mmCIF file of C-alpha atoms and ligand atoms in Angstrom:
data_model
loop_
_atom_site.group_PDB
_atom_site.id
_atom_site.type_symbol
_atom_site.label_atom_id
_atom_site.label_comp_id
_atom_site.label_asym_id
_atom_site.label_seq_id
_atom_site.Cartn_x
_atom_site.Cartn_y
_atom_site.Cartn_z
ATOM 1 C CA UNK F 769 -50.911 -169.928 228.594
ATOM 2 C CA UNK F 770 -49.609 -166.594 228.238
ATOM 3 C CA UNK F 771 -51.101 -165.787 225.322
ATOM 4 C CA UNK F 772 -54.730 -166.997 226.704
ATOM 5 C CA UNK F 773 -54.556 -164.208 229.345
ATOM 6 C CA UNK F 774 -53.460 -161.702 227.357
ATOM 7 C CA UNK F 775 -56.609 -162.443 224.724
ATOM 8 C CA UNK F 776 -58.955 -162.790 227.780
ATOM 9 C CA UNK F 777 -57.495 -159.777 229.147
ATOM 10 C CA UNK F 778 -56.907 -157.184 226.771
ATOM 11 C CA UNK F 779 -59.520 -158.379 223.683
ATOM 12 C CA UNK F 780 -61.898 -160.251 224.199
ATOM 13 C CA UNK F 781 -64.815 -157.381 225.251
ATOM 14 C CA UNK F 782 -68.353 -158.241 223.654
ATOM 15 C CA UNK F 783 -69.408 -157.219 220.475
ATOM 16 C CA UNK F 784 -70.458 -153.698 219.371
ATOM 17 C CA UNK F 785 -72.595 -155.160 216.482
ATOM 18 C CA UNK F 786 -73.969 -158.402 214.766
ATOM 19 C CA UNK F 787 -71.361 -161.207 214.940
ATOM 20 C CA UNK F 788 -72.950 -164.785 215.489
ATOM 21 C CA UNK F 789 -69.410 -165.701 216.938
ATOM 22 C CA UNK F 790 -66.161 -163.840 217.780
ATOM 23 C CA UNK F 791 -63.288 -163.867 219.602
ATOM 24 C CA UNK F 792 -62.772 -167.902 221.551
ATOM 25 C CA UNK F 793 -63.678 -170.167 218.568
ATOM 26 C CA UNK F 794 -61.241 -171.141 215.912
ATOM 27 C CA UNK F 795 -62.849 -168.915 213.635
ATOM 28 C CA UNK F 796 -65.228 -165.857 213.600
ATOM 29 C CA UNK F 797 -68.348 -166.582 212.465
ATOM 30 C CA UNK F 798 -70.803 -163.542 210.718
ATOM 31 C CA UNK F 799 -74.366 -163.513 208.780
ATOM 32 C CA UNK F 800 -73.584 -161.132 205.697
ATOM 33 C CA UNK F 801 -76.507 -158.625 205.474
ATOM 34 C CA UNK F 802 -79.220 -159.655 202.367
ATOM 35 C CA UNK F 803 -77.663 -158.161 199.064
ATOM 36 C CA UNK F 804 -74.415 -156.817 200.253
ATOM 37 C CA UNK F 805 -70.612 -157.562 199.458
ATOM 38 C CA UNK F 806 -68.072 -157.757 202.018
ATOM 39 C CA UNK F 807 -65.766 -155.746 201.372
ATOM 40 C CA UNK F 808 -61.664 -156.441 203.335
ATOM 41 C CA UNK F 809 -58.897 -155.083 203.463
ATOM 42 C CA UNK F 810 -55.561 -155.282 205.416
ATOM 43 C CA UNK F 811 -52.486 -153.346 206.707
ATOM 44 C CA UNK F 812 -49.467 -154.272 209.000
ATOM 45 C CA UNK F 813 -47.907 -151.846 210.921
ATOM 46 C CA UNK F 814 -43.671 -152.716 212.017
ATOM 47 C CA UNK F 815 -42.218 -150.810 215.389
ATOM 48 C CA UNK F 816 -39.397 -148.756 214.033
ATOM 49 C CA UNK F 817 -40.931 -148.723 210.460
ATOM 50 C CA UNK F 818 -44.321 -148.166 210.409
ATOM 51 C CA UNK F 819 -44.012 -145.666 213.671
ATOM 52 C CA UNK F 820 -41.072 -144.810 216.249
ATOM 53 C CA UNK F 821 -40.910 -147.264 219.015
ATOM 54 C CA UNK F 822 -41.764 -144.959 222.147
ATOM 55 C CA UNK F 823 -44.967 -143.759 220.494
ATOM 56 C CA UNK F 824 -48.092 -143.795 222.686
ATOM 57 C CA UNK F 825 -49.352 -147.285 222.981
ATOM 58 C CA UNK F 826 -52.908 -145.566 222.855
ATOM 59 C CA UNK F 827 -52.123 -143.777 220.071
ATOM 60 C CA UNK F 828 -50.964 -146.776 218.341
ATOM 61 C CA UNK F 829 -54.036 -148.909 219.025
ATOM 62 C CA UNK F 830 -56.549 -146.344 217.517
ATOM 63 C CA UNK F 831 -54.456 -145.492 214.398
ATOM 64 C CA UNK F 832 -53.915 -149.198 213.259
ATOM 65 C CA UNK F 833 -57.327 -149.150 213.412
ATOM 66 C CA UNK F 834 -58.133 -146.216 211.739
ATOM 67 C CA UNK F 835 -56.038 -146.901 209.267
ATOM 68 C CA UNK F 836 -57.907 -150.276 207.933
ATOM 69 C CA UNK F 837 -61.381 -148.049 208.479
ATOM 70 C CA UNK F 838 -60.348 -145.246 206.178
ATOM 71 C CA UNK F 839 -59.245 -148.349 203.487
ATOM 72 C CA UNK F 840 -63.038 -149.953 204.048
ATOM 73 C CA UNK F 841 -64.319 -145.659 203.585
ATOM 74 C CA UNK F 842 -62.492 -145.397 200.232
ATOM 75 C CA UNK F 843 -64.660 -148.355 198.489
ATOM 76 C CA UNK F 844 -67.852 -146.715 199.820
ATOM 77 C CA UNK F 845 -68.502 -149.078 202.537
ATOM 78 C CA UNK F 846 -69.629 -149.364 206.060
ATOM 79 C CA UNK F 847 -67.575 -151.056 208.583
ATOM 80 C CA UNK F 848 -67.922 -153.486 210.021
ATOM 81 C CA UNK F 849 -65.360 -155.492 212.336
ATOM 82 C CA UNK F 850 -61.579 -156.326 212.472
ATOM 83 C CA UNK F 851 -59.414 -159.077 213.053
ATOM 84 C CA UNK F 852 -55.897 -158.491 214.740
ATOM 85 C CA UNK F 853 -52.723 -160.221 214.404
ATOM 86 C CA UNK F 854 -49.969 -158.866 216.928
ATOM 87 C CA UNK F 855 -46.988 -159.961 217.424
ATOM 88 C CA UNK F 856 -45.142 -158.728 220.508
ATOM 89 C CA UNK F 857 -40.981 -159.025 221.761
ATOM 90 C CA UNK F 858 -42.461 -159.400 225.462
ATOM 91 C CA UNK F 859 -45.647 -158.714 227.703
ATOM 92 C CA UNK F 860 -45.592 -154.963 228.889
ATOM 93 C CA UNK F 861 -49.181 -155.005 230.542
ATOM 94 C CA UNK F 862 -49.017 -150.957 230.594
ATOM 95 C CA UNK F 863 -48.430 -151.183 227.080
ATOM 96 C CA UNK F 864 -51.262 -153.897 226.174
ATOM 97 C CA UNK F 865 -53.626 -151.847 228.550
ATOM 98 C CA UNK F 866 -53.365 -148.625 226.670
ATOM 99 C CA UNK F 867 -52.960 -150.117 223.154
ATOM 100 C CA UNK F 868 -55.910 -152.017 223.859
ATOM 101 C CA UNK F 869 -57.709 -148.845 225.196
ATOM 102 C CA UNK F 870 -56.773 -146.753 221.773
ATOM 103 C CA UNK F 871 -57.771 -150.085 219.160
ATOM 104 C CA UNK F 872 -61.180 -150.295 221.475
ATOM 105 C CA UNK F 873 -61.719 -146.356 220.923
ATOM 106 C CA UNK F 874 -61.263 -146.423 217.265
ATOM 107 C CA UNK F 875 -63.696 -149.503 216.939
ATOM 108 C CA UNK F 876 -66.519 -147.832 219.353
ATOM 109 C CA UNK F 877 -66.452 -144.146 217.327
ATOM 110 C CA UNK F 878 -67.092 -146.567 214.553
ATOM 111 C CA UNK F 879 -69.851 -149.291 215.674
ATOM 112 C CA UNK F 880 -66.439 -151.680 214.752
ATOM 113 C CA UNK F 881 -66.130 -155.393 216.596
ATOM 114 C CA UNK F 882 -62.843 -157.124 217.475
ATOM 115 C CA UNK F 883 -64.168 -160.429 216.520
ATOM 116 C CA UNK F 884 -61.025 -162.720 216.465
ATOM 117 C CA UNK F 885 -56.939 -162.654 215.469
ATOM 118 C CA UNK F 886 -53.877 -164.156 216.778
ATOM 119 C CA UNK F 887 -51.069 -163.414 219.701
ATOM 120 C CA UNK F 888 -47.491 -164.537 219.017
ATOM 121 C CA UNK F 889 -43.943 -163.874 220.228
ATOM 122 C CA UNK F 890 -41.591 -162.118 217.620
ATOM 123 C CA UNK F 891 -38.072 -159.792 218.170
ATOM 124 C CA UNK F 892 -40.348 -156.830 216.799
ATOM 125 C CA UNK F 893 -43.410 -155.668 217.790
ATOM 126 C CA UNK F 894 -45.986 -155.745 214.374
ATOM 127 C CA UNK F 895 -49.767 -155.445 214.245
ATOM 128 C CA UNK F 896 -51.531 -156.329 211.641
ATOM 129 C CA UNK F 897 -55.306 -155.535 211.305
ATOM 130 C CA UNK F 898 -57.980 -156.935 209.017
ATOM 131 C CA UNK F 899 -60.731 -155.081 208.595
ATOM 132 C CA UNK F 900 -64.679 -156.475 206.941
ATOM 133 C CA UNK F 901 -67.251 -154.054 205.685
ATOM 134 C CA UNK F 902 -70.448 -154.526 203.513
ATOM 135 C CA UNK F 903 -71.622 -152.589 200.714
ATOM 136 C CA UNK F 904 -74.482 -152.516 198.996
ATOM 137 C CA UNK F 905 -73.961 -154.992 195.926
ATOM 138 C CA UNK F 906 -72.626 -153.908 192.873
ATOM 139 C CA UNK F 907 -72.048 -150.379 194.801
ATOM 140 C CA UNK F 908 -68.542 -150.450 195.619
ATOM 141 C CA UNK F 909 -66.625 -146.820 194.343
ATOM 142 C CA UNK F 910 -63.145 -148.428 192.733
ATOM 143 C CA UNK F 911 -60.373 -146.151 191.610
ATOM 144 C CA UNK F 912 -61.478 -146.958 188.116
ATOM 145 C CA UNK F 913 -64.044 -144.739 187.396
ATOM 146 C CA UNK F 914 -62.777 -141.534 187.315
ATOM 147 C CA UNK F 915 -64.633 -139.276 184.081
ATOM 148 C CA UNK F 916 -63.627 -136.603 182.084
ATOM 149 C CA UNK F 917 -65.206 -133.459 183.399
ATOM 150 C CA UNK F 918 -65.614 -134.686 186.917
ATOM 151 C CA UNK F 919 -64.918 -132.467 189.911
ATOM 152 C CA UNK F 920 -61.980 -133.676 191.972
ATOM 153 C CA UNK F 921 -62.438 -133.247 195.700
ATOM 154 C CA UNK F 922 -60.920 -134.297 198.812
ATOM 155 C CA UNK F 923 -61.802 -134.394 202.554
ATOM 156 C CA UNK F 924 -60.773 -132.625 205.335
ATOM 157 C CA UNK F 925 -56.986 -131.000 205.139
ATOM 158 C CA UNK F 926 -54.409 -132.311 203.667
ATOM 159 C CA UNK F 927 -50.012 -131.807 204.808
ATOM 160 C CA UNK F 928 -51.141 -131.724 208.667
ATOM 161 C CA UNK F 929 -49.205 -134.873 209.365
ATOM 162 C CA UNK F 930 -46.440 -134.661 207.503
ATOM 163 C CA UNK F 931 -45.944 -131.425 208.686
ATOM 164 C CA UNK F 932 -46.356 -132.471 212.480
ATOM 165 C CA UNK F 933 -43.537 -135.476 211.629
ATOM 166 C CA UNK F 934 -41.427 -132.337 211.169
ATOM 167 C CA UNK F 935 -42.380 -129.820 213.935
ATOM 168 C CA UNK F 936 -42.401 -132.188 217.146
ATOM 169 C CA UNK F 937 -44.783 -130.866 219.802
ATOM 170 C CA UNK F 938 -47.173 -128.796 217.256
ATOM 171 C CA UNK F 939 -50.626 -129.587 218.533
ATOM 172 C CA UNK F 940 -50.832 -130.890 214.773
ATOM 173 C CA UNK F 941 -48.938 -133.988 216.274
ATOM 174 C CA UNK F 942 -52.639 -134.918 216.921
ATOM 175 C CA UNK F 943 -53.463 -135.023 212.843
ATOM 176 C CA UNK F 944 -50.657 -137.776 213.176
ATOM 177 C CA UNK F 945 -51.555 -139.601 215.968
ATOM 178 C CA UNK F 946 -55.244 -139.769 215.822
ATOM 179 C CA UNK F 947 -56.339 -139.797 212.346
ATOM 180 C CA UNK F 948 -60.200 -139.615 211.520
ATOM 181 C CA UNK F 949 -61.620 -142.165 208.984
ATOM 182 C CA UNK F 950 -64.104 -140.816 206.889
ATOM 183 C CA UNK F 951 -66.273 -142.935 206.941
ATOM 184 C CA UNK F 952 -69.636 -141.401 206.811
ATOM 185 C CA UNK F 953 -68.160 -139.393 204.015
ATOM 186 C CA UNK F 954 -67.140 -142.523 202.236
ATOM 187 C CA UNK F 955 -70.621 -144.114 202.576
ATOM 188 C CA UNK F 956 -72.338 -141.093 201.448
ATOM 189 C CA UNK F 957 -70.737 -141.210 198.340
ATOM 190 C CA UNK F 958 -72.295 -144.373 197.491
ATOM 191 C CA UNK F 959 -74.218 -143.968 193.901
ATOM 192 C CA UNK F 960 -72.734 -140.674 193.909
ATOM 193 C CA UNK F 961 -68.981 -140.850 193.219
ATOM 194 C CA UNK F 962 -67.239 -142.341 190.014
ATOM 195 C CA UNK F 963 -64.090 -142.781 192.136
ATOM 196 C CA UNK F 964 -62.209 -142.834 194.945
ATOM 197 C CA UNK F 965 -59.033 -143.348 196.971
ATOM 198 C CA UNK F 966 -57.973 -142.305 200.821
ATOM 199 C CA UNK F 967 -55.408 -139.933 201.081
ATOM 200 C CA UNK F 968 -52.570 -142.405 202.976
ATOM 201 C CA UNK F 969 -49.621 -141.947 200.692
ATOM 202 C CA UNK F 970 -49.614 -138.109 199.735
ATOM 203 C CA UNK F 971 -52.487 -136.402 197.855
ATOM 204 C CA UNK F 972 -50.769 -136.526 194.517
ATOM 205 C CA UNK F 973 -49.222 -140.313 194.411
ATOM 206 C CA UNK F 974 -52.567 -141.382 195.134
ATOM 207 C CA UNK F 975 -54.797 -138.841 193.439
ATOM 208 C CA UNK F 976 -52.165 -140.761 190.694
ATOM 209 C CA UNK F 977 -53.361 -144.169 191.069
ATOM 210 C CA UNK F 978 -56.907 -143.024 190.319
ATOM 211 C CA UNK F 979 -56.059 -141.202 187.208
ATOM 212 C CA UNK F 980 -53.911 -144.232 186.105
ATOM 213 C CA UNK F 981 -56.710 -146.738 187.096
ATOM 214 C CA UNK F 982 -59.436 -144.608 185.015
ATOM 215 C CA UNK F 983 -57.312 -143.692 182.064
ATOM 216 C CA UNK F 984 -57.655 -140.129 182.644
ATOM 217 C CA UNK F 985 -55.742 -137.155 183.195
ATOM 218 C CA UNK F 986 -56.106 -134.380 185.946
ATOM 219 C CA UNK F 987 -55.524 -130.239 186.893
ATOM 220 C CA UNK F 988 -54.970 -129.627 190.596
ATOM 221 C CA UNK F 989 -55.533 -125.490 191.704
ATOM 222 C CA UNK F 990 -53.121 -125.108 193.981
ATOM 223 C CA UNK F 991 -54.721 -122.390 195.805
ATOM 224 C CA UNK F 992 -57.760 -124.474 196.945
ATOM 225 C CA UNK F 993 -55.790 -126.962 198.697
ATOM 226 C CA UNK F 994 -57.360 -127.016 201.625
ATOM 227 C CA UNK F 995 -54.905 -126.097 204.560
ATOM 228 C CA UNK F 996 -55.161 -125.936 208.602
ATOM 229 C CA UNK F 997 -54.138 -122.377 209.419
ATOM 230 C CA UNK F 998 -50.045 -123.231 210.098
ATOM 231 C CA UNK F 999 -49.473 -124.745 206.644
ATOM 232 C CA UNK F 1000 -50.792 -121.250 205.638
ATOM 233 C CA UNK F 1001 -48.443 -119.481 206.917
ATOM 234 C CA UNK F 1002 -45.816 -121.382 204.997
ATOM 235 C CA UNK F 1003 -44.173 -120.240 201.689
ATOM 236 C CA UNK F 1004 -46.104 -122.003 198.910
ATOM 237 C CA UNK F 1005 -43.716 -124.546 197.843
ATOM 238 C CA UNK F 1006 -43.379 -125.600 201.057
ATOM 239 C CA UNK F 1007 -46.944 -125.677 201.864
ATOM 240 C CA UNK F 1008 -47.682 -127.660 198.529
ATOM 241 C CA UNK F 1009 -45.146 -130.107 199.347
ATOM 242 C CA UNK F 1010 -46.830 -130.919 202.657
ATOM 243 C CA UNK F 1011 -50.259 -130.756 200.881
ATOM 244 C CA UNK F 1012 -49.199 -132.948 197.846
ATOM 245 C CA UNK F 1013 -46.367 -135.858 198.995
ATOM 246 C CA UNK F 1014 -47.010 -135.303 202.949
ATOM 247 C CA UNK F 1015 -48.824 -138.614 203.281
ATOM 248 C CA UNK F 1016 -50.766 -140.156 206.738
ATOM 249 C CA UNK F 1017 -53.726 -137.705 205.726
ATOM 250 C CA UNK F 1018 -56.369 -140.460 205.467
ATOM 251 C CA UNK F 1019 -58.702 -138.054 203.588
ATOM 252 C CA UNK F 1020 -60.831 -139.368 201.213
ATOM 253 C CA UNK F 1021 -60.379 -137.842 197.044
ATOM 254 C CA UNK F 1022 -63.169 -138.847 195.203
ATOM 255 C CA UNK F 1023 -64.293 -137.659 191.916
ATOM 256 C CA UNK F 1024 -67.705 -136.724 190.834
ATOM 257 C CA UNK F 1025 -70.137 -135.121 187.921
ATOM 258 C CA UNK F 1026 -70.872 -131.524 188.653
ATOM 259 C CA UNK F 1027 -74.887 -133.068 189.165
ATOM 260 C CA UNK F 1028 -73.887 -135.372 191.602
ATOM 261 C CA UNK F 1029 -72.217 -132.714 194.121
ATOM 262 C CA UNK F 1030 -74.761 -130.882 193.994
ATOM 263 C CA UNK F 1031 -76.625 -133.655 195.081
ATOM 264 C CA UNK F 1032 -74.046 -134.425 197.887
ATOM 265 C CA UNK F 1033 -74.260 -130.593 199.331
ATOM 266 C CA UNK F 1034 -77.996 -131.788 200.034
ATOM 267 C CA UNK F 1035 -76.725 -134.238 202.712
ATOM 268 C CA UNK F 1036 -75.391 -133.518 205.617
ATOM 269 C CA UNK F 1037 -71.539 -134.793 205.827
ATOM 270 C CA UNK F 1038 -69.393 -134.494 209.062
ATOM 271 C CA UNK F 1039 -66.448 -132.866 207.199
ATOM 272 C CA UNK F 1040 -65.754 -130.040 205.060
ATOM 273 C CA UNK F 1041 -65.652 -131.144 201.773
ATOM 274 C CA UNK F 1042 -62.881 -129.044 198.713
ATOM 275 C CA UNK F 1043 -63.471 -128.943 194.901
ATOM 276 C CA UNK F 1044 -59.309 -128.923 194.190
ATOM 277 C CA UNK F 1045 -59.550 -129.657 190.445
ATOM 278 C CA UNK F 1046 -61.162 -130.994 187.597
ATOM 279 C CA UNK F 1047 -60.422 -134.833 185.614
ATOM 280 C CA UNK F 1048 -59.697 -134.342 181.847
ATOM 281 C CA UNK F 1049 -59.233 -136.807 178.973
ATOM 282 C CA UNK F 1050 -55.396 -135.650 178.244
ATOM 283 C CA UNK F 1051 -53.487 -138.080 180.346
ATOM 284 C CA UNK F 1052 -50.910 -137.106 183.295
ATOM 285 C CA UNK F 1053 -51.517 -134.821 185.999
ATOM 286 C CA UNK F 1054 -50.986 -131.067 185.333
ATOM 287 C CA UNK F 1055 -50.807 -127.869 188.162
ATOM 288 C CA UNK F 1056 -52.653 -124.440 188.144
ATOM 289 C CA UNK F 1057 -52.302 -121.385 190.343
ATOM 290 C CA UNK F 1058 -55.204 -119.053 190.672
ATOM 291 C CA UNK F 1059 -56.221 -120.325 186.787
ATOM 292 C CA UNK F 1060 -52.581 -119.708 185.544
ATOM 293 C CA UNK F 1061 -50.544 -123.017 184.917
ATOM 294 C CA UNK F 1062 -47.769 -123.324 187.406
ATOM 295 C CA UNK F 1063 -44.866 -126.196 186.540
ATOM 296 C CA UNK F 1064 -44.325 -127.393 190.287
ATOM 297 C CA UNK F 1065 -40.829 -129.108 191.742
ATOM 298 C CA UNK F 1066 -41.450 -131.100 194.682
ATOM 299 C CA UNK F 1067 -39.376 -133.723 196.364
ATOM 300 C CA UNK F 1068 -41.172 -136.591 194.287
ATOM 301 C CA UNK F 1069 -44.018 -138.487 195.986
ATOM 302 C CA UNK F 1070 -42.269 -140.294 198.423
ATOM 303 C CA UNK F 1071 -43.554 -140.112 202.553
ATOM 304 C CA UNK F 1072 -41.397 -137.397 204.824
ATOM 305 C CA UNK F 1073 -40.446 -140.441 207.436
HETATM 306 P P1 ADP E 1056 -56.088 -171.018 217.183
HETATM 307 O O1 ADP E 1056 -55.002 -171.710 217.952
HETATM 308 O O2 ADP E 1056 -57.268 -171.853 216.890
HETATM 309 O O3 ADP E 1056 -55.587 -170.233 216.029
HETATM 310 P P2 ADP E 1056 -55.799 -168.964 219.076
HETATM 311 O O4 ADP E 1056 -55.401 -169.676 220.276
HETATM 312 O O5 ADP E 1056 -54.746 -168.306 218.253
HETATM 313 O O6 ADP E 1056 -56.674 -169.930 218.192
HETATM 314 O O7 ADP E 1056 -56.862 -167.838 219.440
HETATM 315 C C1 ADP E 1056 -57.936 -168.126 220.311
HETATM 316 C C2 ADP E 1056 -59.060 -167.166 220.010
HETATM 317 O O8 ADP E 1056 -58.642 -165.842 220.322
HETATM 318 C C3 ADP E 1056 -59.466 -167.132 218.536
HETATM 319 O O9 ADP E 1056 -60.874 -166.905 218.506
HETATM 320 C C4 ADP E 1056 -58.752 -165.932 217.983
HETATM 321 O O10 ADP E 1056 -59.469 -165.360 216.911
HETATM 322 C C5 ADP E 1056 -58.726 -165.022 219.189
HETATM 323 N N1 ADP E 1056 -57.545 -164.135 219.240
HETATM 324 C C6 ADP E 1056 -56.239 -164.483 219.320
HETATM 325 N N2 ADP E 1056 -55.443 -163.409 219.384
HETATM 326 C C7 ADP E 1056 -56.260 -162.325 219.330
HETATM 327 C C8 ADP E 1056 -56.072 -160.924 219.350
HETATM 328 N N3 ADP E 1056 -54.839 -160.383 219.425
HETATM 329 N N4 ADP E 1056 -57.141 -160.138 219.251
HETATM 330 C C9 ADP E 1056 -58.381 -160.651 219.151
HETATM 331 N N5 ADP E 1056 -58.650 -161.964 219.164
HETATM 332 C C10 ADP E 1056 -57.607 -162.795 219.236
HETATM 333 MG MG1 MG E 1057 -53.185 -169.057 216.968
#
């Protein structure tokens, strides 16, 4: 019974968008728009793990969310709804009431549905999102497609929450907490990006997996990172290694012909947009300061946590 009232309670509020059936059947049911691909993808978060146990319940709700929207941004797609699995140690109604809030907040900045999951007891909390999308068919950006003489770019800043992990209180705890999928960005992009990836593991692990996926090698200029005003203020290798291994950025690094950004300054996107380097045909991925090579040490690729 338990879990009944806690679905009725805490998710079960009617759909933003089209969904013939959601949340109280055994199944969602959903009419995929004429020539589009659904597009899915899915990511568990682990109390303790994944984020420390007294974090705000709010906070936690909208950046499991988030999360799973920024996946669905990176393929070029608009989302669409999400399913949720939690599992939960015991009922702490404050706790459902403000998680719930936070997931509900991240769905509505995003026209997102909670159209169906599952509620179970477990020794540790977890929550595990699904999220659906469409695309338009055949439009989908993979990581593949990254070309020789493409512009690399990337969204937003990049370090801020990596280097809020390690200054506690820093109003850039809010970079952490409340990440900001990009997905108008992402959807923009459509027809006009050769590849892309979001930022979730550290700019240059996954700036990585594209140039491994296309076959393709890359030069970063360190000096256009693009930095919020305390990583500035940094020493450089510190700043880099918040900029390049930080991870939790949720940015989105595409790349892109020369022609087709210019094309994409015509639009108008929500988020400042950096040209950080340029895709090459000589494999691995190579560092420049102010057009001068520049061999860079960091701390591998690994997250700060
Ligand atoms: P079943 O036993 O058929 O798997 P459940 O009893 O687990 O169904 O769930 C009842 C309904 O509530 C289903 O529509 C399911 O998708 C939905 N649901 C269960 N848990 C959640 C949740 N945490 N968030 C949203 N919907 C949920
Ligand atoms: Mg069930």
């Amino acid at each position: 019974m338990a879990e009944f009232s806690i679905i009725d309670s805490y998710f079960n509020r009617r759909n933003l968008n089209s969904v013939d059936l959601g949340v109280g059947d055994d199944s969602a049911v959903l009419t995929p728009p004429p020539q589009q691909q659904l597009v899915i993808c899915t990511d568990t978060s682990v109390a303790g793990r994944h984020f420390p146990l007294e974090t705000d319940p709010h906070a936690i709700g909208w950046k499991s969310v988030a999360v799973n929207l920024s996946d669905i941004a990176a393929m070029g797609a608009t989302p669409h709804s999400i399913l949720l699995a939690l599992s939960l140690p015991q009922i702490d109604h404050a706790w459902l009431k403000a998680f719930s809030q936070g997931l509900y907040d991240c769905c509505d900045q995003f026209g997102v549905s909670l159209i169906g999951g599952d509620t179970t007891q477990s020794p540790h909390l977890t929550i595990s999102i699904t999220a659906l999308g469409w695309v338009d068919s055949g439009q989908a950006i993979p990581r593949s497609g990254a070309q020789p003489g493409d512009l690399i770019c990337v969204s937003g800043t990049v370090g801020d929450a990596a280097f809020a992990l390690n200054h506690p209180g820093h109003p850039l705890q809010q970079r952490l907490d409340y990440p900001s999928p990009r997905c108008q960005l992402g959807v923009a992009l459509k027809g006009l990006a050769h590849s892309m990836i979001d930022v979730s593991d550290g700019l240059a692990q996954d700036l990585g997996h594209i140039l491994q996926a296309s076959q393709v090698g890359a030069t970063l200029a360190l000096d256009k990172l693009p930095l919020s005003p305390a990583l500035h203020t940094l020493r450089d290798e510190q700043k880099w290694q918040y900029a390049l291994a930080g991870g939790d950025d949720y940015e989105l690094c595409f790349t892109i012909s020369p022609q087709n950004y210019e094309k994409l300054l015509q639009k108008q996107i929500d988020v400042s947009i950096s040209i950080i380097g340029t895709v090459h045909s000589s494999l691995g991925l190579t560092f420049e300061k102010n057009g001068i090579d520049h061999l860079l040490q960091f701390n591998g690729y690994q997250h700060f946590a």
